[in-house]
PDB file of C-alpha atoms in Angstrom:
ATOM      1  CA  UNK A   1     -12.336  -9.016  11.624  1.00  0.00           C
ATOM      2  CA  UNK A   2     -11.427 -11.034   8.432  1.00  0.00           C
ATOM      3  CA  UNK A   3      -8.194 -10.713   7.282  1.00  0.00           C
ATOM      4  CA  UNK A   4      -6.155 -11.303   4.025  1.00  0.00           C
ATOM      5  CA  UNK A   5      -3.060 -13.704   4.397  1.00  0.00           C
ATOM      6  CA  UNK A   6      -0.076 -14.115   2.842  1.00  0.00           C
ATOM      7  CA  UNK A   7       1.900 -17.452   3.103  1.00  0.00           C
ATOM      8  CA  UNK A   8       5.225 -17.706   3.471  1.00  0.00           C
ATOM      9  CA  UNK A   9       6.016 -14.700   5.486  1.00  0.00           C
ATOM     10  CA  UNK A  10       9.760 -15.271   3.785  1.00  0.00           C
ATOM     11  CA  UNK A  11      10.869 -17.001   0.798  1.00  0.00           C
ATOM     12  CA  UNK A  12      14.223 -17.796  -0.283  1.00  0.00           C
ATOM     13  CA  UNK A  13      15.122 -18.598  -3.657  1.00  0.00           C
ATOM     14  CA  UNK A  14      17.720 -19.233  -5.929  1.00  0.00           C
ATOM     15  CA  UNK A  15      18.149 -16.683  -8.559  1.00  0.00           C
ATOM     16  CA  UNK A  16      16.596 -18.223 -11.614  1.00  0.00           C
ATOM     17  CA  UNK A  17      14.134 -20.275  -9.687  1.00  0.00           C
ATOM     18  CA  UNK A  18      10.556 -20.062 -10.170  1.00  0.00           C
ATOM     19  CA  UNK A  19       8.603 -18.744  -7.049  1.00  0.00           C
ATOM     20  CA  UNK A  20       5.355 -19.182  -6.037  1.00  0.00           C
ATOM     21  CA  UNK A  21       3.680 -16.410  -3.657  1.00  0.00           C
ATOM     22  CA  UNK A  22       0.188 -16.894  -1.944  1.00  0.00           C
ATOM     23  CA  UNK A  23      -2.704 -15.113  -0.578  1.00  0.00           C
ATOM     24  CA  UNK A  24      -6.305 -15.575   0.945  1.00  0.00           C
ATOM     25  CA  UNK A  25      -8.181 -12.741   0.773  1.00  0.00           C
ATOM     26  CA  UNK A  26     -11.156 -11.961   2.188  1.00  0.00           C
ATOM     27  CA  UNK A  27     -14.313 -13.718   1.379  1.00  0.00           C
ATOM     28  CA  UNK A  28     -17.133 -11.324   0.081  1.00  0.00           C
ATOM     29  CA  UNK A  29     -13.889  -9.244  -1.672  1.00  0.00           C
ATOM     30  CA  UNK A  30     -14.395  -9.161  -5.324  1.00  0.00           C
ATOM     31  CA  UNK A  31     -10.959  -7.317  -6.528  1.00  0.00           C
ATOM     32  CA  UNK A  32      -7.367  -8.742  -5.504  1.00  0.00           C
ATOM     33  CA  UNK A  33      -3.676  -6.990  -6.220  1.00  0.00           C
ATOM     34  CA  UNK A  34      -0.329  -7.430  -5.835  1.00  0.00           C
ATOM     35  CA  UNK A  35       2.037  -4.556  -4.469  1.00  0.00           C
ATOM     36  CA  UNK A  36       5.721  -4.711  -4.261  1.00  0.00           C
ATOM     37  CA  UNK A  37       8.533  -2.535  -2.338  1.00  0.00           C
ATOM     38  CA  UNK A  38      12.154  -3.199  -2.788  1.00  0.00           C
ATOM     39  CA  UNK A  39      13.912  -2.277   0.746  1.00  0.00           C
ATOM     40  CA  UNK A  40      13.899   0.983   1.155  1.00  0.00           C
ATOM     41  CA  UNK A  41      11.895   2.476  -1.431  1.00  0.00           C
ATOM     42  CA  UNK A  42       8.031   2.928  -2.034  1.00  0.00           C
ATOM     43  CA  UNK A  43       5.038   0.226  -2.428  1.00  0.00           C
ATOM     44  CA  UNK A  44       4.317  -0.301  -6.402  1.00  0.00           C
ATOM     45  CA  UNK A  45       1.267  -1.444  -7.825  1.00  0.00           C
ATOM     46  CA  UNK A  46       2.181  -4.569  -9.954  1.00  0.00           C
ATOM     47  CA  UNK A  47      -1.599  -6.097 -11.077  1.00  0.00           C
ATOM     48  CA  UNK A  48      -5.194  -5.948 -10.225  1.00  0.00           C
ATOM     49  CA  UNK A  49      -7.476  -8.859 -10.551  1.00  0.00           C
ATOM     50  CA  UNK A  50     -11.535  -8.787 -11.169  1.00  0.00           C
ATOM     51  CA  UNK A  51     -13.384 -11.770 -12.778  1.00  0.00           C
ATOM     52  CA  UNK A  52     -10.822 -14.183 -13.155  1.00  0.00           C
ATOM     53  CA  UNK A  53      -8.408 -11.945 -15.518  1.00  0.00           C
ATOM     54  CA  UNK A  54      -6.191  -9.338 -15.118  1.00  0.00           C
ATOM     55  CA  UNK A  55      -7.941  -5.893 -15.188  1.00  0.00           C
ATOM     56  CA  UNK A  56      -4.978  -3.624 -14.820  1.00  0.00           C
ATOM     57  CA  UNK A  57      -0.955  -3.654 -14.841  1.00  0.00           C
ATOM     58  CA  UNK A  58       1.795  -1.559 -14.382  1.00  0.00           C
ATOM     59  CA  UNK A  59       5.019  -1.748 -16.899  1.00  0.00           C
ATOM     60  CA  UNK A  60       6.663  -3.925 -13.695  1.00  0.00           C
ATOM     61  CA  UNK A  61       4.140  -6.722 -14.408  1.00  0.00           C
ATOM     62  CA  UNK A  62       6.052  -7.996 -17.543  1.00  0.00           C
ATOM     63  CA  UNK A  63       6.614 -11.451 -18.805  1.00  0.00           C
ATOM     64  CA  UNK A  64       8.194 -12.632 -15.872  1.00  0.00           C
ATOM     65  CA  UNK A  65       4.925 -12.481 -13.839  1.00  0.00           C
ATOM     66  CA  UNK A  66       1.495 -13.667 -13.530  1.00  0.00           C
ATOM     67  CA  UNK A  67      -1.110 -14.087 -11.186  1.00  0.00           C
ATOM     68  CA  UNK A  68      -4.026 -16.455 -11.102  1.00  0.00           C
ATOM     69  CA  UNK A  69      -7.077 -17.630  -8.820  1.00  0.00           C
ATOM     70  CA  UNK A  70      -6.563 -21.234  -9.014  1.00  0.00           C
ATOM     71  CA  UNK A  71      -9.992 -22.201  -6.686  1.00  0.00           C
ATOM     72  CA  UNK A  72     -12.110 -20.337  -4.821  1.00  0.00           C
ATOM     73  CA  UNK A  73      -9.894 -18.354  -1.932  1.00  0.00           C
ATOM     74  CA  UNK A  74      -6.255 -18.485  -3.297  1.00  0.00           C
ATOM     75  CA  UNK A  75      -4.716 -15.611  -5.524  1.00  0.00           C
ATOM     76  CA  UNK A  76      -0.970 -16.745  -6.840  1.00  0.00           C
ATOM     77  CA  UNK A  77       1.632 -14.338  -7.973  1.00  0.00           C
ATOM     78  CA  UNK A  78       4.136 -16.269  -9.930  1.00  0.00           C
ATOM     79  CA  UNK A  79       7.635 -15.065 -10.633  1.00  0.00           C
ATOM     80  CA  UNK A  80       9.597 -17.511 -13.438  1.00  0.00           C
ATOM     81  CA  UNK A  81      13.523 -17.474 -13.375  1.00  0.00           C
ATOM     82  CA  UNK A  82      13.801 -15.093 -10.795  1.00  0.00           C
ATOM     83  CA  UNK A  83      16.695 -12.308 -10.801  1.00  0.00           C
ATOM     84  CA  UNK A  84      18.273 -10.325  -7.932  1.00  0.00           C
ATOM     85  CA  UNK A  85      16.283  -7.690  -8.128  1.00  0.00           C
ATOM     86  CA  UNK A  86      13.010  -9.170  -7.722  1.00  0.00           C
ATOM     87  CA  UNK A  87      14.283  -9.157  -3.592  1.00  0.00           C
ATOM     88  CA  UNK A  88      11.221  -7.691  -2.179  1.00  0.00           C
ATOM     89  CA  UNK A  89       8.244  -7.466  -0.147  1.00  0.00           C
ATOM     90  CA  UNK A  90       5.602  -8.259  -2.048  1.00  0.00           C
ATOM     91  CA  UNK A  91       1.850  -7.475  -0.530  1.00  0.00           C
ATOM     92  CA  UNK A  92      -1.719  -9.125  -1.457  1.00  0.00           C
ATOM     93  CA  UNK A  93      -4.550  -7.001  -1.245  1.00  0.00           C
ATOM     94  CA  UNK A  94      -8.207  -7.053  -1.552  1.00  0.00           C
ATOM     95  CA  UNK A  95     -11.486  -5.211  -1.714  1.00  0.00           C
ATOM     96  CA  UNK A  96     -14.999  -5.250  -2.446  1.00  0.00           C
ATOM     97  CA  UNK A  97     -14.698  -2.419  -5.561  1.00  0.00           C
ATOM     98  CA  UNK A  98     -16.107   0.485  -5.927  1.00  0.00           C
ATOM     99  CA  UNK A  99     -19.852  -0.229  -5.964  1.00  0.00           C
ATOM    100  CA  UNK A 100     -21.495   1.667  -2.970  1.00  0.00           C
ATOM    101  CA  UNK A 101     -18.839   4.097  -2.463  1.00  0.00           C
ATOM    102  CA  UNK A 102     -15.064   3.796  -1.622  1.00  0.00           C
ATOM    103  CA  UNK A 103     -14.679   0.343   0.396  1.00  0.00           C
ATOM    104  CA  UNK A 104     -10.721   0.634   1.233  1.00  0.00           C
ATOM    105  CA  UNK A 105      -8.212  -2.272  -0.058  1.00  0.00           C
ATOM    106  CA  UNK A 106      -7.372  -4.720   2.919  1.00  0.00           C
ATOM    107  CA  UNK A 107      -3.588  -5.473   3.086  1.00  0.00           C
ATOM    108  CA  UNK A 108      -1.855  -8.976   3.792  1.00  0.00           C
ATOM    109  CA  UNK A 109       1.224  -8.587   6.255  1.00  0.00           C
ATOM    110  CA  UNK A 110       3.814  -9.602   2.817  1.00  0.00           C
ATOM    111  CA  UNK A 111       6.181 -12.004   2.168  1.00  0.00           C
ATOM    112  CA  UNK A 112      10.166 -10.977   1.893  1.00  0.00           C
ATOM    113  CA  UNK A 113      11.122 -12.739  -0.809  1.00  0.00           C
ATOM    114  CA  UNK A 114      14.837 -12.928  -1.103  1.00  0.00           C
ATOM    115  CA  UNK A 115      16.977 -14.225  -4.386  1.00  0.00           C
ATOM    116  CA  UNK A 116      20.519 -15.167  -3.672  1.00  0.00           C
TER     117      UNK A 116
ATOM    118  CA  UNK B   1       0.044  10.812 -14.319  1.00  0.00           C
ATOM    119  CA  UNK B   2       0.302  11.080 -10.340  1.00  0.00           C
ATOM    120  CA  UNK B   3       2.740  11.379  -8.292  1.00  0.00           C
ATOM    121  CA  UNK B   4       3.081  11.565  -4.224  1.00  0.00           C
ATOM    122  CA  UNK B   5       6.119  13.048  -2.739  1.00  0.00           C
ATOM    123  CA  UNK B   6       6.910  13.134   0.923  1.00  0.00           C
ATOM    124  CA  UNK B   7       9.777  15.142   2.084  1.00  0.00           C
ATOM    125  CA  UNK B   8      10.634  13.621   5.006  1.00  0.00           C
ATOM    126  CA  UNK B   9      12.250   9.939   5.095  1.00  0.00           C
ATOM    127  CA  UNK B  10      12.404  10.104   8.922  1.00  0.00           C
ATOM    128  CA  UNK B  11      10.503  11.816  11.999  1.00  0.00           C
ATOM    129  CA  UNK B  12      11.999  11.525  15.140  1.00  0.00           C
ATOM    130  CA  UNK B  13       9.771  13.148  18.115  1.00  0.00           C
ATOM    131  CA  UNK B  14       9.175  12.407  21.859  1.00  0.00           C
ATOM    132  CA  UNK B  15       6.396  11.419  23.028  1.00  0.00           C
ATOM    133  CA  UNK B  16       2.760  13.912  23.793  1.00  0.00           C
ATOM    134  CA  UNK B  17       4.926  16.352  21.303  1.00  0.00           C
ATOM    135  CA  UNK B  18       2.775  16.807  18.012  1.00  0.00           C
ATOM    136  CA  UNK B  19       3.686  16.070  14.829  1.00  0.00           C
ATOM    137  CA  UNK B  20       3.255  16.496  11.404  1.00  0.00           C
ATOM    138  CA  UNK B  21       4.340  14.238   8.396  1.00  0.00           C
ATOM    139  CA  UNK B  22       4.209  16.411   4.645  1.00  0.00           C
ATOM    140  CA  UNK B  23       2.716  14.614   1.926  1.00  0.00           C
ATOM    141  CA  UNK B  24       2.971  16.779  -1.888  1.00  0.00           C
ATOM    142  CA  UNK B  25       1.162  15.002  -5.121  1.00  0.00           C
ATOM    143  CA  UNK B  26       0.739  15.757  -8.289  1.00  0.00           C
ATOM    144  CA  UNK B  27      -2.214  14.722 -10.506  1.00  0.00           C
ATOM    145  CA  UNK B  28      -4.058  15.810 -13.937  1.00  0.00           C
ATOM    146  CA  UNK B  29      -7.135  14.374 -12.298  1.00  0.00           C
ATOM    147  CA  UNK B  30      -9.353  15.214  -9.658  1.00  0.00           C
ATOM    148  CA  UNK B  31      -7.821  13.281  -6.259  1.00  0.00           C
ATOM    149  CA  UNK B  32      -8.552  10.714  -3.924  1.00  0.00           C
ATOM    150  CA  UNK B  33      -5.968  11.228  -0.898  1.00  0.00           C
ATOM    151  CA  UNK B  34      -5.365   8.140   1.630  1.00  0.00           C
ATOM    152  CA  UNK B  35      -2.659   8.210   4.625  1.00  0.00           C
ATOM    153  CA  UNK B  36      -1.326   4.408   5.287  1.00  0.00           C
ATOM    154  CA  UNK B  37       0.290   3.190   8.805  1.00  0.00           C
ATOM    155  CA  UNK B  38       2.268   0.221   8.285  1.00  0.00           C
ATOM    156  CA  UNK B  39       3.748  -1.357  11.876  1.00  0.00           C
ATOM    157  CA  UNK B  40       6.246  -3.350  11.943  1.00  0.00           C
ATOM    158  CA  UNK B  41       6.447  -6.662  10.535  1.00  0.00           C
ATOM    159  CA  UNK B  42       2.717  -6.037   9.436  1.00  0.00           C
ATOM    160  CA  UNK B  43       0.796  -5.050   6.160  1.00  0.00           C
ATOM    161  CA  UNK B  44      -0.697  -1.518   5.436  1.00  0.00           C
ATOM    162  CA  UNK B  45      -3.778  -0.254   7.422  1.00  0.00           C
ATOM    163  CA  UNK B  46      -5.742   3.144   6.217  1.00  0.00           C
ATOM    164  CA  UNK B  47      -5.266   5.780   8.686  1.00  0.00           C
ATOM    165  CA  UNK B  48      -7.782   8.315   6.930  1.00  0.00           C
ATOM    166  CA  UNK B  49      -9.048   9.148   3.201  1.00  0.00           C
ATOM    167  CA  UNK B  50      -9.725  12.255   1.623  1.00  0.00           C
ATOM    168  CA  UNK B  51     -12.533  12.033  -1.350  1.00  0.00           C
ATOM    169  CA  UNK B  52     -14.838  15.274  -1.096  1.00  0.00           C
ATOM    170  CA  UNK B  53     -16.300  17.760   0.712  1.00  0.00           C
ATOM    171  CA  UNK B  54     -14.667  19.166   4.067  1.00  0.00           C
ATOM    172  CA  UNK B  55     -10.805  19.310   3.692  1.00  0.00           C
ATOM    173  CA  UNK B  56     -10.250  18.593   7.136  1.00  0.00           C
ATOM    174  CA  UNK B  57     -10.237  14.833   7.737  1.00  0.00           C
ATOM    175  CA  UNK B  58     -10.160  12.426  10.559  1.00  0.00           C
ATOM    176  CA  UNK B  59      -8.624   9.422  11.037  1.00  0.00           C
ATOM    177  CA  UNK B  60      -7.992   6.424  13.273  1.00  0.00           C
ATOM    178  CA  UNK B  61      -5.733   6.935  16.397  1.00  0.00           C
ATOM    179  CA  UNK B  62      -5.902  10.643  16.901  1.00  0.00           C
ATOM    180  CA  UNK B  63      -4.879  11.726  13.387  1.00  0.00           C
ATOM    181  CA  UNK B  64      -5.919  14.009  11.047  1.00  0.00           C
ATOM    182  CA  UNK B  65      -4.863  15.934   8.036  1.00  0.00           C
ATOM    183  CA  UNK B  66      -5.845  18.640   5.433  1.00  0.00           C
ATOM    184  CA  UNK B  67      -5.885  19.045   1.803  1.00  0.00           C
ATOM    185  CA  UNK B  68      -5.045  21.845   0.705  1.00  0.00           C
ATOM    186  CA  UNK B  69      -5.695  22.183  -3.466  1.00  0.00           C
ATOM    187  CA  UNK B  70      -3.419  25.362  -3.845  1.00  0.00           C
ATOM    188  CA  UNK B  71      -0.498  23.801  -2.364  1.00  0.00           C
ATOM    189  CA  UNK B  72      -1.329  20.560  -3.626  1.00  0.00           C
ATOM    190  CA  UNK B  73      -0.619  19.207   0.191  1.00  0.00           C
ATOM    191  CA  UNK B  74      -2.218  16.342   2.342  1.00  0.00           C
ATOM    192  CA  UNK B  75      -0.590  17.149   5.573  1.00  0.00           C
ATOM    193  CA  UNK B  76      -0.603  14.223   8.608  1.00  0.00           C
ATOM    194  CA  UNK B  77      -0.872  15.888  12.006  1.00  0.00           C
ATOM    195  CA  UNK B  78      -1.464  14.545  15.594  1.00  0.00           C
ATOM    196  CA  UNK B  79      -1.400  17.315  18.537  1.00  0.00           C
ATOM    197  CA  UNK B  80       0.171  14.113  21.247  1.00  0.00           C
ATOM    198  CA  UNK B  81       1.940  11.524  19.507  1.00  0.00           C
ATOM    199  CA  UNK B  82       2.282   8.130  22.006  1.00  0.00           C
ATOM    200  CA  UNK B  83       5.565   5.314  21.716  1.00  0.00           C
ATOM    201  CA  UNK B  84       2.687   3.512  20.071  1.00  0.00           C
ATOM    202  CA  UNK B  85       2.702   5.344  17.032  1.00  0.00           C
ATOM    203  CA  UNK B  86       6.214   4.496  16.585  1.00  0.00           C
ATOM    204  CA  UNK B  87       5.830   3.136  12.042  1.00  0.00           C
ATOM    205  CA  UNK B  88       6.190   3.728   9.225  1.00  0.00           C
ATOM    206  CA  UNK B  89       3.699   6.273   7.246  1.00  0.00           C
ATOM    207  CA  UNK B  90       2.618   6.071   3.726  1.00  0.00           C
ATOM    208  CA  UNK B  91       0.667   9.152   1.630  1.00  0.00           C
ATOM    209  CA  UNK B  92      -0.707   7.561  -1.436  1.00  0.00           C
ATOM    210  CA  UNK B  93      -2.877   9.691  -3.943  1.00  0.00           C
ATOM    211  CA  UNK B  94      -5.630   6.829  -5.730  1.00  0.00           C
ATOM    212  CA  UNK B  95      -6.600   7.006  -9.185  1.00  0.00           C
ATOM    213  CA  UNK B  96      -9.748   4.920 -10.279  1.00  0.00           C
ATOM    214  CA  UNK B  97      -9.223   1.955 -12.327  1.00  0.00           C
ATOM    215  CA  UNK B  98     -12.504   0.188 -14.160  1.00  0.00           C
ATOM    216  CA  UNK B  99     -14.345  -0.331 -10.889  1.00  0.00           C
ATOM    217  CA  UNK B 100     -11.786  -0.407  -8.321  1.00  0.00           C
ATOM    218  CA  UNK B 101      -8.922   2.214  -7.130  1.00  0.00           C
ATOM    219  CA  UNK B 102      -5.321   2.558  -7.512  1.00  0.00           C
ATOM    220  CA  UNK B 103      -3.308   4.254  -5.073  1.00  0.00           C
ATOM    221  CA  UNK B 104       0.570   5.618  -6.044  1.00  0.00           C
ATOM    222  CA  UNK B 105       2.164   5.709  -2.454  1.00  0.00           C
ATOM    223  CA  UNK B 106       5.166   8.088  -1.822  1.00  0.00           C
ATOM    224  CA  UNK B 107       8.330   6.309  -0.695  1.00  0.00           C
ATOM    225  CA  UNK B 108       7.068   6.553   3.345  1.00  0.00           C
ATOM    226  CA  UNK B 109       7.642   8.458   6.243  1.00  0.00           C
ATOM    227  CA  UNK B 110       9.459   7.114   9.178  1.00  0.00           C
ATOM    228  CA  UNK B 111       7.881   8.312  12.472  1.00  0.00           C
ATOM    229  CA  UNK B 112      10.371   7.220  15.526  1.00  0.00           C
ATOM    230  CA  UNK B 113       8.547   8.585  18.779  1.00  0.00           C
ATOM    231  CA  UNK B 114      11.115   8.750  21.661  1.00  0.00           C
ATOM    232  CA  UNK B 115      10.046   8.481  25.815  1.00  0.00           C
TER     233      UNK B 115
END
């Protein structure tokens, strides 16, 4: 079964570095996200991504963030100057919309990012 | 705006007891309900969805739950739970957003099945 991936399974980064955080989704999938969740609490919906622009994000996705599709099977979340708190695990997912009924979002295992 | 509480942070149970993992949301909207397994060290899986019809729904791996629109509950219930089932369990209520969905996920359910 195809499966969305996430490289690297753990980044560490200097706080104030940029970070760059990948994902392959799935193929046919037509809608990609990023989720985050800080140790310990719940997974938040940062951005969704349909048609090569950003077609929803929460009040997390400031500034600091932005995703892109740079060729034809890699979605990038970038993080500039990175601060402590950004220390998460930040999930890729994908999905083929809502055409046809509910198709359920495919998750990526995350990468733990970690600013020191 | 929606909102998914569940009250427990942690489960433990041995195993073949049953179990049952509470899930409360909130919403101004009608709901789409979804129950997420994540195992360790891996991403989130759907264990069942709620959209319409019968309230009763099935899932993957012996699961099931119930919505129930007066209590505003999605329950997650399994009558034998194995060692296997030892992860962590997310409720998530799902909003549509242009033509895709959203979910809001409550902060997770720890279910720690014992021998």
């Amino acid at each position: 079964e195809p499966e969305v991936t996430q490289t690297p399974s753990h980044q560490v980064t200097q706080m104030g570095q940029e970070v760059i955080l990948r994902c392959v989704p799935i193929s046919n999938h037509l809608y990609f996200y990023w989720y985050r969740q800080i140790l310990g609490q719940k997974v938040e919906f940062l951005v969704s991504f349909y048609n090569n622009e950003i077609s929803e994000k929460s009040e997390i996705f400031d500034d600091q963030f932005s995703v892109e599709r740079p060729d034809g099977s890699n979605f990038t979340l970038k993080i500039r100057s990175t601060k402590l708190e950004d220390s998460a695990m930040y999930f890729c997912a994908s999905d083929v919309g809502r055409t046809g009924g509910f198709q359920p979002q495919h998750f990526g295992d995350g990468t733990r990012l970690s600013i020191l | 705006a929606q909102s998914v509480t569940q009250l427990d942070s942690q489960v433990p149970v041995f195993e073949e007891a049953p179990v049952e993992l509470r899930c409360n949301y909130s919403s101004s909207v009608s709901v789409y309900l979804f129950w997420y397994v994540q195992y360790p060290n891996q991403g989130l899986q759907l264990l069942l969805k709620y959209l319409s019809g019968s309230t009763l729904v099935k899932g993957i791996n012996g699961f099931e739950a119930e919505f129930n629109k007066s209590q505003t509950s999605f329950h997650l219930r399994k009558p034998s739970v194995h060692i296997s089932d030892t992860a962590e369990y997310f409720c998530a209520v799902t909003r549509t957003s242009g033509g895709s969905y959203i979910p809001t996920f409550g902060r997770g359910t720890s279910l720690i099945v014992h021998p």
